[in-house]
Coordinates of C-alpha atoms in Angstrom, one line a residue:
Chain A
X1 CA -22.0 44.4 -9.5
X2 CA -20.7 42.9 -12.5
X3 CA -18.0 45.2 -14.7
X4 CA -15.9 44.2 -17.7
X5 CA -13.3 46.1 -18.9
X6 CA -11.8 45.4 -22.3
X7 CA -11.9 41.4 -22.0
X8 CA -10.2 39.5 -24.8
X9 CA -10.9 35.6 -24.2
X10 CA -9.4 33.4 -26.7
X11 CA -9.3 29.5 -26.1
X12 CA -6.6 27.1 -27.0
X13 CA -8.3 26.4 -30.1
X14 CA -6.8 29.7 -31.4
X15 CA -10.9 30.7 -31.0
X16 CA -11.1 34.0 -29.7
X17 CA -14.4 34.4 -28.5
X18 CA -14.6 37.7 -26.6
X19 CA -12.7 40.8 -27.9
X20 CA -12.9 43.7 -26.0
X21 CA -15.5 43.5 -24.3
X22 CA -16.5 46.4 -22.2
X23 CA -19.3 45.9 -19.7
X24 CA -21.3 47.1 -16.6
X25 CA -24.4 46.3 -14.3
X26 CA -25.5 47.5 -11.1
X27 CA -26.8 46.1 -8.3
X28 CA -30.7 45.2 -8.7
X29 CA -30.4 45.8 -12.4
X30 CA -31.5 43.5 -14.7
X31 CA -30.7 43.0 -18.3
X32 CA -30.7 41.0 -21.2
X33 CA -27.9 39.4 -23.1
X34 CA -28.3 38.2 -26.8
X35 CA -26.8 37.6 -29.8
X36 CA -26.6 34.1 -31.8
X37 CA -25.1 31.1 -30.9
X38 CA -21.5 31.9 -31.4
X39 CA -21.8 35.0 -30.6
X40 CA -20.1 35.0 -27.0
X41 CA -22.5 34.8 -24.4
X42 CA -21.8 31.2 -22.6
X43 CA -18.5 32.4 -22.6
X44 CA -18.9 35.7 -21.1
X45 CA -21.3 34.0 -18.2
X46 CA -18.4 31.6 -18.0
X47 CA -16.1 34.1 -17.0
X48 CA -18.5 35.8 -14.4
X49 CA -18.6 32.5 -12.6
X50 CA -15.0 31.8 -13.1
X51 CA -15.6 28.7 -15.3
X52 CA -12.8 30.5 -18.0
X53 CA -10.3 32.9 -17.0
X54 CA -10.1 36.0 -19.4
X55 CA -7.1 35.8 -21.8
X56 CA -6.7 40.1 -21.5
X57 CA -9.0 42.9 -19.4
X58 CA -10.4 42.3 -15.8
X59 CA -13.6 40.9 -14.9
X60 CA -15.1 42.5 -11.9
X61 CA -17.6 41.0 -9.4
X62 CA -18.7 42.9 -6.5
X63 CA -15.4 45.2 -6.6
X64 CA -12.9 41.9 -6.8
X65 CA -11.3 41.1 -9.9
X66 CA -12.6 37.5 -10.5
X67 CA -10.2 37.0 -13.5
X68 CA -6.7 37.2 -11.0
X69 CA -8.9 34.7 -8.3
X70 CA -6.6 31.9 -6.9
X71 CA -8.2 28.3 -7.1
X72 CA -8.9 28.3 -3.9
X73 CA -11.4 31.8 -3.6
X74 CA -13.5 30.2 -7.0
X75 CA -16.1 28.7 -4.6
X76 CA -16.6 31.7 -2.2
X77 CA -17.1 33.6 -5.2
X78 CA -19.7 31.1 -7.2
X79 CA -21.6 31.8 -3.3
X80 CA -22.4 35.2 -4.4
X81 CA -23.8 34.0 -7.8
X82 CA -26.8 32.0 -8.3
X83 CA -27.0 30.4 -11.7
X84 CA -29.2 29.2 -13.5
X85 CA -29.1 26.4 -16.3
X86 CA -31.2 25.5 -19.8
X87 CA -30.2 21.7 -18.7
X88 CA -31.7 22.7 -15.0
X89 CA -28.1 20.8 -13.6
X90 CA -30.5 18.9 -10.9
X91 CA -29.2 16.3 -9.2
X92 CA -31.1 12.9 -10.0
X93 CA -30.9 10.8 -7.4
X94 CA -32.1 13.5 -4.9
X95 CA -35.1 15.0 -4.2
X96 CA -36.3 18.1 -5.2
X97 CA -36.3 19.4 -1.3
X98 CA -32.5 18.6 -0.7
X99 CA -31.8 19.5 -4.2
X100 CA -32.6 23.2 -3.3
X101 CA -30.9 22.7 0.1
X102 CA -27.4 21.9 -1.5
X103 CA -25.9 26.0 -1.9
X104 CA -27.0 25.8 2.2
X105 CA -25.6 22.7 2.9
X106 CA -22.1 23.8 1.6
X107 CA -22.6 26.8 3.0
X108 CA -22.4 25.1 6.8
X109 CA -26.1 26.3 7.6
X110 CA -27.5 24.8 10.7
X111 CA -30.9 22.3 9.4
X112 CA -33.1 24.6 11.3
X113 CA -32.1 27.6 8.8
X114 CA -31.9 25.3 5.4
X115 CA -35.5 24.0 6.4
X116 CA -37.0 27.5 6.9
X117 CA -35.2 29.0 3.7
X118 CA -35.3 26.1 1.5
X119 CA -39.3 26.2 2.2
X120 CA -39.4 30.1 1.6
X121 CA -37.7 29.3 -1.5
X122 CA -40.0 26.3 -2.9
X123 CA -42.8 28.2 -1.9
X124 CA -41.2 31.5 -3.9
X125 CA -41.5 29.3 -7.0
X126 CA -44.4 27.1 -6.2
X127 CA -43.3 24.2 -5.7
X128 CA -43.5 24.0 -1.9
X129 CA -46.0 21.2 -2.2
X130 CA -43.2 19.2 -4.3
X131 CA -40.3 19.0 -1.8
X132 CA -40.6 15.4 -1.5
X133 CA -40.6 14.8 -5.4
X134 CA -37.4 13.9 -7.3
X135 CA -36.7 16.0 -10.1
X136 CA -37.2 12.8 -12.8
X137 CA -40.9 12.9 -12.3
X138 CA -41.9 17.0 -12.5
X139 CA -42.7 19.1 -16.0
X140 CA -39.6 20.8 -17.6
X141 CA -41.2 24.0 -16.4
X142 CA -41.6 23.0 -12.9
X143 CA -37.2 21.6 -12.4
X144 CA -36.8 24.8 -14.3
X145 CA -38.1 26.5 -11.3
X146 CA -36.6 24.1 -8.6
X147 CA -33.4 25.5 -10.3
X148 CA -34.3 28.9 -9.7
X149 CA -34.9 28.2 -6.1
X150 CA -31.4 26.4 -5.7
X151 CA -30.1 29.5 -7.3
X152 CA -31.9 32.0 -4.6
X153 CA -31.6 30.1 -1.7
X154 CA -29.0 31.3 -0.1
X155 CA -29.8 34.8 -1.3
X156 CA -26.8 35.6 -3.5
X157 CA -26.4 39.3 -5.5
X158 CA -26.2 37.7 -8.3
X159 CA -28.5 35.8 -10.8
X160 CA -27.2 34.4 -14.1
X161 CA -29.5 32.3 -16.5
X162 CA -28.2 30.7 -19.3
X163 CA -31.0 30.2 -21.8
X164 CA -33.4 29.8 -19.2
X165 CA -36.8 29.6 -20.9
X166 CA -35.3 27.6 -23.9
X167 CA -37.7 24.6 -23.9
X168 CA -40.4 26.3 -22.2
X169 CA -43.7 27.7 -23.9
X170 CA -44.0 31.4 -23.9
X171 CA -46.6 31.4 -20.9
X172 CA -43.8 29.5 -18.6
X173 CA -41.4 31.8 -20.0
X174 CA -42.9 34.6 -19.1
X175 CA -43.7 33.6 -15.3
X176 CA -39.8 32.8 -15.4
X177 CA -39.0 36.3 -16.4
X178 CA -41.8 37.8 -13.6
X179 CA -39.9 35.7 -10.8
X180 CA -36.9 37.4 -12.2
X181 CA -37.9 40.4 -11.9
X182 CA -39.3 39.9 -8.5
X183 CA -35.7 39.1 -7.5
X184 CA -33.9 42.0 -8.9
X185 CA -37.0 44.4 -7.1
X186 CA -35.2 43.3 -3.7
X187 CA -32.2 44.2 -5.0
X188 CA -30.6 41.2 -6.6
X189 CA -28.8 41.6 -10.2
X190 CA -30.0 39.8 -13.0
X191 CA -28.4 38.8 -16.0
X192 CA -30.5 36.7 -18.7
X193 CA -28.9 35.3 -21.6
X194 CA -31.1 34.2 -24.0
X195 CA -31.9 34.3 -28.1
X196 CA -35.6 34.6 -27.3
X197 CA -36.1 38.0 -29.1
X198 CA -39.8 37.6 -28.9
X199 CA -39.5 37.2 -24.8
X200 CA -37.1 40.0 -25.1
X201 CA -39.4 42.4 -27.1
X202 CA -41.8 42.2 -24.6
X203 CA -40.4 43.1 -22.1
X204 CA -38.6 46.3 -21.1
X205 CA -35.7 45.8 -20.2
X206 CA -32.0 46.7 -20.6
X207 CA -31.1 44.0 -23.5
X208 CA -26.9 44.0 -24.3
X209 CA -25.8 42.6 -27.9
X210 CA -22.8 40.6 -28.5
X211 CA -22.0 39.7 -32.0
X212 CA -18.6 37.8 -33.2
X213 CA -17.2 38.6 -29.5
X214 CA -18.2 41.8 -29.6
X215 CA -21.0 43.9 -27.5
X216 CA -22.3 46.1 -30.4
X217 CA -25.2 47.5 -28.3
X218 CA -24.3 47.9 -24.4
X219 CA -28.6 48.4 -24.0
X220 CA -27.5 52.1 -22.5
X221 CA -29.0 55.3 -23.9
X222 CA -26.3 57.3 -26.1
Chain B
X1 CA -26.0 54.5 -6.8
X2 CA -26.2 50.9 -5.8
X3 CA -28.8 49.0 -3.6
X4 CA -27.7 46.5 -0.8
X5 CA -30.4 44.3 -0.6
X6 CA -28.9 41.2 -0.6
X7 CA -25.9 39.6 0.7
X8 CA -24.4 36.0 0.2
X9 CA -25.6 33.5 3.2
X10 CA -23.5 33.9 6.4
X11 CA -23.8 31.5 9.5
X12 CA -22.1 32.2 12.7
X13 CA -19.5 30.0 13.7
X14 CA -21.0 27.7 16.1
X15 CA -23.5 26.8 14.0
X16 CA -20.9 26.2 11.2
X17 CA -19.0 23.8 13.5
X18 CA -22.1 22.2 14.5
X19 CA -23.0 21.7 10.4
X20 CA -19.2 20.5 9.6
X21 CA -19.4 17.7 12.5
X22 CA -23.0 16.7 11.1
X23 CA -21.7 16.7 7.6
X24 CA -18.9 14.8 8.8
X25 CA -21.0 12.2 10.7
X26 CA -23.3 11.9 7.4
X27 CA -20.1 11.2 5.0
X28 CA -18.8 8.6 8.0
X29 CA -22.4 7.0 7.8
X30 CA -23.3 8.1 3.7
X31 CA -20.4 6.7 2.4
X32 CA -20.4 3.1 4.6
X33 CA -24.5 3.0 2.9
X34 CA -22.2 3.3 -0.6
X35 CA -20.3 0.2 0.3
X36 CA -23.2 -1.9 1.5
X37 CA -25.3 0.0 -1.8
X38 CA -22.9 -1.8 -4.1
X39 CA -22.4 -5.3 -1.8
X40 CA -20.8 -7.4 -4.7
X41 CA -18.3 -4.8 -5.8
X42 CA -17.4 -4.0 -2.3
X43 CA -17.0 -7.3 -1.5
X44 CA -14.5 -8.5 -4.0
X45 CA -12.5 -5.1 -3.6
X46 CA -12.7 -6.0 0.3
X47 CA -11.9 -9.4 -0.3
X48 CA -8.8 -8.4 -2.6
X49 CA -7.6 -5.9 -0.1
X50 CA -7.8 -8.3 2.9
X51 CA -5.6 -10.5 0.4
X52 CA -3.0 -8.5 0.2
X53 CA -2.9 -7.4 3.8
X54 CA -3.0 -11.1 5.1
X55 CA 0.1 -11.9 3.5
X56 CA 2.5 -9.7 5.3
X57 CA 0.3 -9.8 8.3
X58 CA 0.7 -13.9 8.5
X59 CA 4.6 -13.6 7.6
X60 CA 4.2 -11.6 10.8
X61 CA 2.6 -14.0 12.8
X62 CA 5.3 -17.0 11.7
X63 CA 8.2 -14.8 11.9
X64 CA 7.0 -13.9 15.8
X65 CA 6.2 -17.8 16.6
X66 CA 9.5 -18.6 15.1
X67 CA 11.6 -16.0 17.4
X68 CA 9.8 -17.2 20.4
X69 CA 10.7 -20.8 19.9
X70 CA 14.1 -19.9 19.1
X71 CA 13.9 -17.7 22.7
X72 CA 13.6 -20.6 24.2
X73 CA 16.8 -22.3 23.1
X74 CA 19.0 -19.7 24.1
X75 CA 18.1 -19.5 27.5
X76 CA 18.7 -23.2 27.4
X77 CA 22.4 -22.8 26.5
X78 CA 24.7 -25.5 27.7
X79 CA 28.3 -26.5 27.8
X80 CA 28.9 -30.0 27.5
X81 CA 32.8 -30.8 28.3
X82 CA 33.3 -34.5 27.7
X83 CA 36.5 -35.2 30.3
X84 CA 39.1 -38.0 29.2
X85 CA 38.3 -41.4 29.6
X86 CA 41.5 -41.4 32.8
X87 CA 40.4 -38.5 34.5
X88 CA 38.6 -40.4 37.9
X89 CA 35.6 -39.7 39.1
X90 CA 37.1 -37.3 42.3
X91 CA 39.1 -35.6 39.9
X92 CA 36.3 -34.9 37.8
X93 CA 34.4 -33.0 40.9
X94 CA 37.5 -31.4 41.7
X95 CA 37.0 -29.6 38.0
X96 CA 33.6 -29.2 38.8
X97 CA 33.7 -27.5 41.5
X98 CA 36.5 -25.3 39.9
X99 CA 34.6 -24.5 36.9
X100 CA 31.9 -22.7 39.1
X101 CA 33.9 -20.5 40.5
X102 CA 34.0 -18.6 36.9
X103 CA 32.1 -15.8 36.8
X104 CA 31.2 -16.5 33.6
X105 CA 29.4 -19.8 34.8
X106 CA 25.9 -20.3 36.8
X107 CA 25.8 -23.8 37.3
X108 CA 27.6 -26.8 36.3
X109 CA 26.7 -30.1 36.6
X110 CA 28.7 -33.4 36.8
X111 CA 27.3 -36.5 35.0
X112 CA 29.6 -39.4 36.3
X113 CA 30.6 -42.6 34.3
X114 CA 27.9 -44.2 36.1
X115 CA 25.4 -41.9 35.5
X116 CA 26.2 -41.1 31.9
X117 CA 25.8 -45.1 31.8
X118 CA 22.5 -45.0 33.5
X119 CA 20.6 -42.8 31.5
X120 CA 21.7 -44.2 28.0
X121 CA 20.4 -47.4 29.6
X122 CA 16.9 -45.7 29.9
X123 CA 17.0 -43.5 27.3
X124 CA 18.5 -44.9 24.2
X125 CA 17.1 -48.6 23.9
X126 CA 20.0 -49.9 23.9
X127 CA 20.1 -50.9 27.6
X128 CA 20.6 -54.5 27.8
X129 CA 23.6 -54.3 25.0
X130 CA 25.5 -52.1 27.2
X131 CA 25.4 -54.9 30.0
X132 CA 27.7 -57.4 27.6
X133 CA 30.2 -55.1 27.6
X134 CA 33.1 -55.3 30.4
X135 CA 33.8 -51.7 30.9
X136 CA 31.6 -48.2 30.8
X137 CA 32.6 -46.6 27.6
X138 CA 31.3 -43.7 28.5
X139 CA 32.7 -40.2 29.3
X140 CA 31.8 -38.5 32.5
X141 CA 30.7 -35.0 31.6
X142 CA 30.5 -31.9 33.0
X143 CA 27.7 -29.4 32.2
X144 CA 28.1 -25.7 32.4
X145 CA 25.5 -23.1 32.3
X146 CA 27.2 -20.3 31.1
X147 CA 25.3 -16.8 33.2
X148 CA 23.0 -15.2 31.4
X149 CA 25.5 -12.6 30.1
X150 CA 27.3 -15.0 29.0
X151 CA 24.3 -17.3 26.8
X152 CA 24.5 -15.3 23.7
X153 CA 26.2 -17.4 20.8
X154 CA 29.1 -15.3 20.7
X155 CA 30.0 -14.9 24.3
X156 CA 29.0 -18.6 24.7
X157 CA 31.5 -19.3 21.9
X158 CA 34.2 -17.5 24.0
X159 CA 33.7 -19.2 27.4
X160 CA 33.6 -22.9 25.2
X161 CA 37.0 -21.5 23.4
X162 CA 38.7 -21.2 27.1
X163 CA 37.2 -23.8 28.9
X164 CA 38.3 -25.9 26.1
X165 CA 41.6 -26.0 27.2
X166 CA 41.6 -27.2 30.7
X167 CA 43.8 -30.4 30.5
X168 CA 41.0 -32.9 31.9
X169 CA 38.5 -32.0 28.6
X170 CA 38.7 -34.0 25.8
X171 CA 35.9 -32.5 23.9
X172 CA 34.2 -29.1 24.3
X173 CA 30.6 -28.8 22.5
X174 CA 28.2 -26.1 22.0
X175 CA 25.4 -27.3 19.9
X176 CA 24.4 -23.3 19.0
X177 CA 25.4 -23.5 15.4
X178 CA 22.2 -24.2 14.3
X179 CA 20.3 -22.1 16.9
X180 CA 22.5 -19.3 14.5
X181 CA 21.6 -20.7 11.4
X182 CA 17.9 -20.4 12.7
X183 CA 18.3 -17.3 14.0
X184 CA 19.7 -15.8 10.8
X185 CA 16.8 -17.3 8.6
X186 CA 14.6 -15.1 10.9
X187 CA 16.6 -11.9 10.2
X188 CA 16.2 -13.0 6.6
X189 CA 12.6 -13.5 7.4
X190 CA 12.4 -10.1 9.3
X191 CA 13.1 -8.3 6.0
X192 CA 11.5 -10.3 3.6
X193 CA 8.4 -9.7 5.6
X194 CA 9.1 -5.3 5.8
X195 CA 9.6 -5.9 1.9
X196 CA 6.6 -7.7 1.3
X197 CA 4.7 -6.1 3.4
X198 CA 5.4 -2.3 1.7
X199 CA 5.1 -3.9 -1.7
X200 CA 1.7 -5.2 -0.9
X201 CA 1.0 -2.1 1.1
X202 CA 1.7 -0.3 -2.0
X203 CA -0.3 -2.7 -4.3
X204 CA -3.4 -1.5 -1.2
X205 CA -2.7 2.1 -1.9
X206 CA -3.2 1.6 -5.8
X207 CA -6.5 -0.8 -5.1
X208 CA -8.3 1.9 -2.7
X209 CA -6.6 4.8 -5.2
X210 CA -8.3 3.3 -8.4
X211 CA -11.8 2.0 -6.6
X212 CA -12.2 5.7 -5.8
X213 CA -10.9 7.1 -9.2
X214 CA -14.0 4.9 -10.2
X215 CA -16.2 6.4 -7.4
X216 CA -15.0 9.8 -8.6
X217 CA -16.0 9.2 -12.2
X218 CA -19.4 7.8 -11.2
X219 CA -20.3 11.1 -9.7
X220 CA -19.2 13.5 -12.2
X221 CA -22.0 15.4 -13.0
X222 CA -22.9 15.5 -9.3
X223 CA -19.1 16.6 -8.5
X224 CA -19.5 19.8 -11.4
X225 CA -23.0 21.1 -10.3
X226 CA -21.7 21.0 -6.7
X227 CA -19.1 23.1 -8.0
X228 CA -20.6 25.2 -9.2
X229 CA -22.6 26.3 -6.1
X230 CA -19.3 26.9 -4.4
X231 CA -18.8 23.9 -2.8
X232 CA -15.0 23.9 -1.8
X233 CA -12.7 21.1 -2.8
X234 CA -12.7 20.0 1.2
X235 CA -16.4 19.5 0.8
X236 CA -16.2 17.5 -2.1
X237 CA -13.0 15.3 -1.2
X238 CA -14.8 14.3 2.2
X239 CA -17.0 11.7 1.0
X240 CA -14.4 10.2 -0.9
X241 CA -11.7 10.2 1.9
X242 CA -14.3 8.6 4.0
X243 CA -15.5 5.7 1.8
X244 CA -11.1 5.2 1.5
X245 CA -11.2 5.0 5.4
X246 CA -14.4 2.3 5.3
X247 CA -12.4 0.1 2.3
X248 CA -9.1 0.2 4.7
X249 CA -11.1 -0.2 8.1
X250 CA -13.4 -3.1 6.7
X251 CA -10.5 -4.6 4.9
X252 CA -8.0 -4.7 8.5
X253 CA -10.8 -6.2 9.9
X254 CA -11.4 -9.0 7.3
X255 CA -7.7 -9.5 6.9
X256 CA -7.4 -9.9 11.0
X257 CA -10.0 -12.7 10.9
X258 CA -8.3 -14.5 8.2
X259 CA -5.2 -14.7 10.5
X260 CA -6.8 -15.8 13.2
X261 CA -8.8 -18.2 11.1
X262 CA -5.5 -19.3 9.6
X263 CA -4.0 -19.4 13.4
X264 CA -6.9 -21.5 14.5
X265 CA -6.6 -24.0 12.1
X266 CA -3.1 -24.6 12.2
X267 CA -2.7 -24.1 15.9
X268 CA -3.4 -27.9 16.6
X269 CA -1.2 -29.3 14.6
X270 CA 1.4 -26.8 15.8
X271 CA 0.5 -28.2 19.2
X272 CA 0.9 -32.0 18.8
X273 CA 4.5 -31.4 16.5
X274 CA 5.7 -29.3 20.2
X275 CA 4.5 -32.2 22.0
X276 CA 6.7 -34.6 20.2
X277 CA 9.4 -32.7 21.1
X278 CA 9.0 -32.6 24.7
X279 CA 7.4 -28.9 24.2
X280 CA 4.5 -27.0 25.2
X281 CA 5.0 -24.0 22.5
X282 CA 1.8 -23.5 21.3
X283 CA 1.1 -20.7 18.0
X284 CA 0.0 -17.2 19.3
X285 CA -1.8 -15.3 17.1
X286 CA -2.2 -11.9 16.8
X287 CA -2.2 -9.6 20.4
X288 CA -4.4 -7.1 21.2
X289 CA -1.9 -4.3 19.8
X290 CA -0.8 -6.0 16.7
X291 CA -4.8 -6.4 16.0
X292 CA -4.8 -2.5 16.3
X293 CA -1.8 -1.8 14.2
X294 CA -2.9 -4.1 11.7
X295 CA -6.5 -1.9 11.5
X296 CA -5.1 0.8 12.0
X297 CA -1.6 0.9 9.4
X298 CA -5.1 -0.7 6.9
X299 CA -7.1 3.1 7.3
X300 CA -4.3 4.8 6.7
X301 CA -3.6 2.7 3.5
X302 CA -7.4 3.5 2.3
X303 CA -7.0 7.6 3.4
X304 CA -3.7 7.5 1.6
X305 CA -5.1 6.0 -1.4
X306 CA -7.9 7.8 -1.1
X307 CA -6.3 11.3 -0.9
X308 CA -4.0 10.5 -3.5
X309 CA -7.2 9.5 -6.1
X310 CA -9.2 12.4 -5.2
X311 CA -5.7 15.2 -5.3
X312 CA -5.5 13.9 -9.2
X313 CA -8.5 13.6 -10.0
X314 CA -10.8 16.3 -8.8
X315 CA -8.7 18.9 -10.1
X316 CA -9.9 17.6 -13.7
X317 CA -13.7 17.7 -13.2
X318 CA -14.2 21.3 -14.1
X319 CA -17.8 22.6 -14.7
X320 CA -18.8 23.0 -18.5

């Protein structure tokens, strides 16, 4: 689903912040991705969704090489990802209901079909008594999971979380993670990046180590 | 080995057109609810646009009135030839009758001594003066309607030149010079008004352009987290383009009311000035069509500013 191969990224602050990066996850496989702050993991989600472009190496989504997209393919490709934020990204002024609807509503869905899979959504993070609610007035937990059902809503292969349990308590956290891996047991690839080695630890799954722009530990037996 | 469980959303395409003219009726509706959500700011913006449209538009209006009034002094073209003071009367309708035999000539129209007296009796004031005097001072005259080929000041120029020299005419006269003068002023008129009229509808572009450069900036968050859940650039320019088209639609329709506000007001004076001079021109507004051009050439303006705020500036919101 995902596949690096050698990426360099360097910025225009002379900042390189991937070198060489070599990659690769299947679909319905889910892994970690840690290292510190620093370390190169915003900026490797970035060029998944193709928020950066890759200074060297190609970066492969779902066999097309994301890094050579023209402007114009970015938003058929961010279709097939579903992300997912630390900040949640909600927007304010809309409730939580139409908030989950919006990946549908760009993607031309008749009402019938947003209503039905924005409910089967809600109700696949709890929240499907809350559809009325703006975002302002639920628990960090509960927009935490209104983001996770924006992200799935429109069913893409892809998850990405950025940090997604970062102000949560560790029993939030860990019904995050189970929702997670709920996702990737219908085939769905998940890729977590967090610093939460203690979430990590627990659970067992394939975790992926970047340090200084570099993956030290690719989470794959020698 | 890889699983395929899950695909990205697909929708057939009648029910995408169906969505994309709902979407498009929301935007249409959504982004007039904007206007009205912000009444001050849309108001003076509205106001300010209307402004600058009435301007040309009313330059427009004058510039019509004025060619219509001058209309009517060309059809009205006449020939006065002032015979010698010798030349009797049955010479003088010998001429006459010569004279309408041009083909240049519709009608002529002899005013005898006697007649020529008569009416300065009645018209001028000067009636009982004339009757101390021992002999008619007076010219006759012959008036000639030149065809209507012939009425335009050029042409009408020609036929005075040439009918100028028939022995019995002492004096030839044309009283168009003016009517030209007139005439040019309204040319001058005519391009002062395209001139103005592009400058202000430039100065429109750069209002609607910069009230939705501030729309755009307002929404920036909103704009980055609907990009990045794929939301084209189409989607996201729509709302814009259509709150461009409400500022010019709203604004043609404020500036046409202005006009005929302005038209109302002065349209009875216009009327009693006419009347003192014999005339029953009274100040048309704007027709039907013009009313359309005017709302229409206004929506344009806001999708053109519109399009050109949102091409520039939508590029630069990129999602951090």
């Amino acid at each position: 689903m995902i596949e690096f191969h050698n990426v360099f990224k360097r910025y225009e602050t002379g900042h390189e912040a991937l070198k060489g990066v070599n990659l690769a996850l299947d679909s319905g496989e889910m892994a970690f991705l840690t290292g510190h702050s620093g370390a190169g993991k915003s900026t490797l989600l970035k060029l998944i969704a193709v928020m950066e472009r890759p200074t060297r190496g190609q970066v492969i989504i779902d066999g097309a090489n994301v890094g050579r997209a023209k402007n114009r393919q970015i938003p058929h490709i961010r279709r097939k990802i579903g992300m997912i934020f630390q900040d949640h990204r909600l927007l304010a002024d809309r409730t939580v209901f139409d908030n989950v609807a919006l990946p549908l509503v760009i993607g031309g869905l008749s009402q019938r079909d947003i209503n039905s899979r924005v409910r089967a959504a809600l109700d696949k993070v709890g929240l499907l008594n809350k559809e009325k609610m703006m975002p302002i007035t639920l628990s960090g937990g509960e927009q935490q999971r209104v983001g996770i059902a924006r992200a799935v809503v429109n069913k893409p292969p892809l998850l990405l979380a950025d940090e997604p349990t970062g102000n949560l308590d560790p029993e939030l956290s860990a019904e995050i993670l189970k929702l997670f891996e709920q996702f990737s047991q219908v085939g769905v690839s998940v890729l977590v990046a967090t610093h939460d080695l203690a979430l990590i630890a627990r659970m067992h799954y394939r975790t992926m180590t970047l340090r200084d722009g570099r993956m030290i530990n690719t989470g794959l037996e020698e | 080995m890889s699983r395929t469980g899950a695909t990205a959303s697909q929708a057939g395409f009648f029910s995408r057109l169906g969505m994309a003219m709902k979407l498009h009726r929301q935007n249409f509706s959504g982004s007039l609810r904007g206007l009205f959500g912000q009444p001050t700011s849309s108001l003076m913006t509205i106001t300010v646009l209307a402004i600058s449209l009435a301007l040309p538009a009313t330059f427009h209006v004058l510039l019509k009135n004025g060619k219509a009034v001058s209309q009517g002094w060309n059809q009205g073209v006449e020939i006065a030839l002032f015979l010698r003071p010798e030349i009797s009367d049955s010479r003088a309708e010998a001429l006459t009758r010569t004279l309408q035999l041009r083909s240049e000539v519709a009608a002529t129209r002899l005013v005898s001594k006697e007649d020529a007296l008569q009416e300065f009796k009645s018209r001028s004031g000067f009636g009982d003066a004339m009757d101390f005097l021992d002999e008619n001072p007076l010219p006759a005259m012959i008036l000639v309607t030149p065809t209507r080929a012939h009425s335009s000041p050029d042409s009408a120029r020609a036929l005075i030149a040439t009918l100028a020299k028939e022995r019995e005419v002492d004096v030839a006269q044309l009283d168009l010079e003016w009517v030209r003068r007139f005439q040019a002023l309204l040319q001058l008129g005519d391009k002062l008004a395209l001139a103005l009229g592009l400058i202000l509808a430039g100065g429109v572009v750069l209002i609607i352009g910069n009230t939705i450069r501030l729309a755009i900036l307002n929404r920036r968050p909103e704009i980055e987290i609907v990009k990045l859940v794929g939301a084209t650039d189409a989607f996201i320019r729509r709302p814009f383009l259509y709150t461009g088209f409400w500022y010019g639609a709203l604004a043609g329709l404020v500036c046409w009311l202005l006009v005929t506000l302005l038209v109302f007001w002065l349209g009875g004076p216009v009327s009693r000035l006419a009347g003192l001079y014999q005339s029953s021109f009274r100040l048309d507004g704007l027709a039907m069509v013009e009313s359309l051009w005017l709302v229409g050439a206004a929506i344009l303006l806001g999708l053109l500013g519109a399009w050109i705020s949102v091409s520039r500036h939508l590029k630069a919101i990129q999602p951090q």
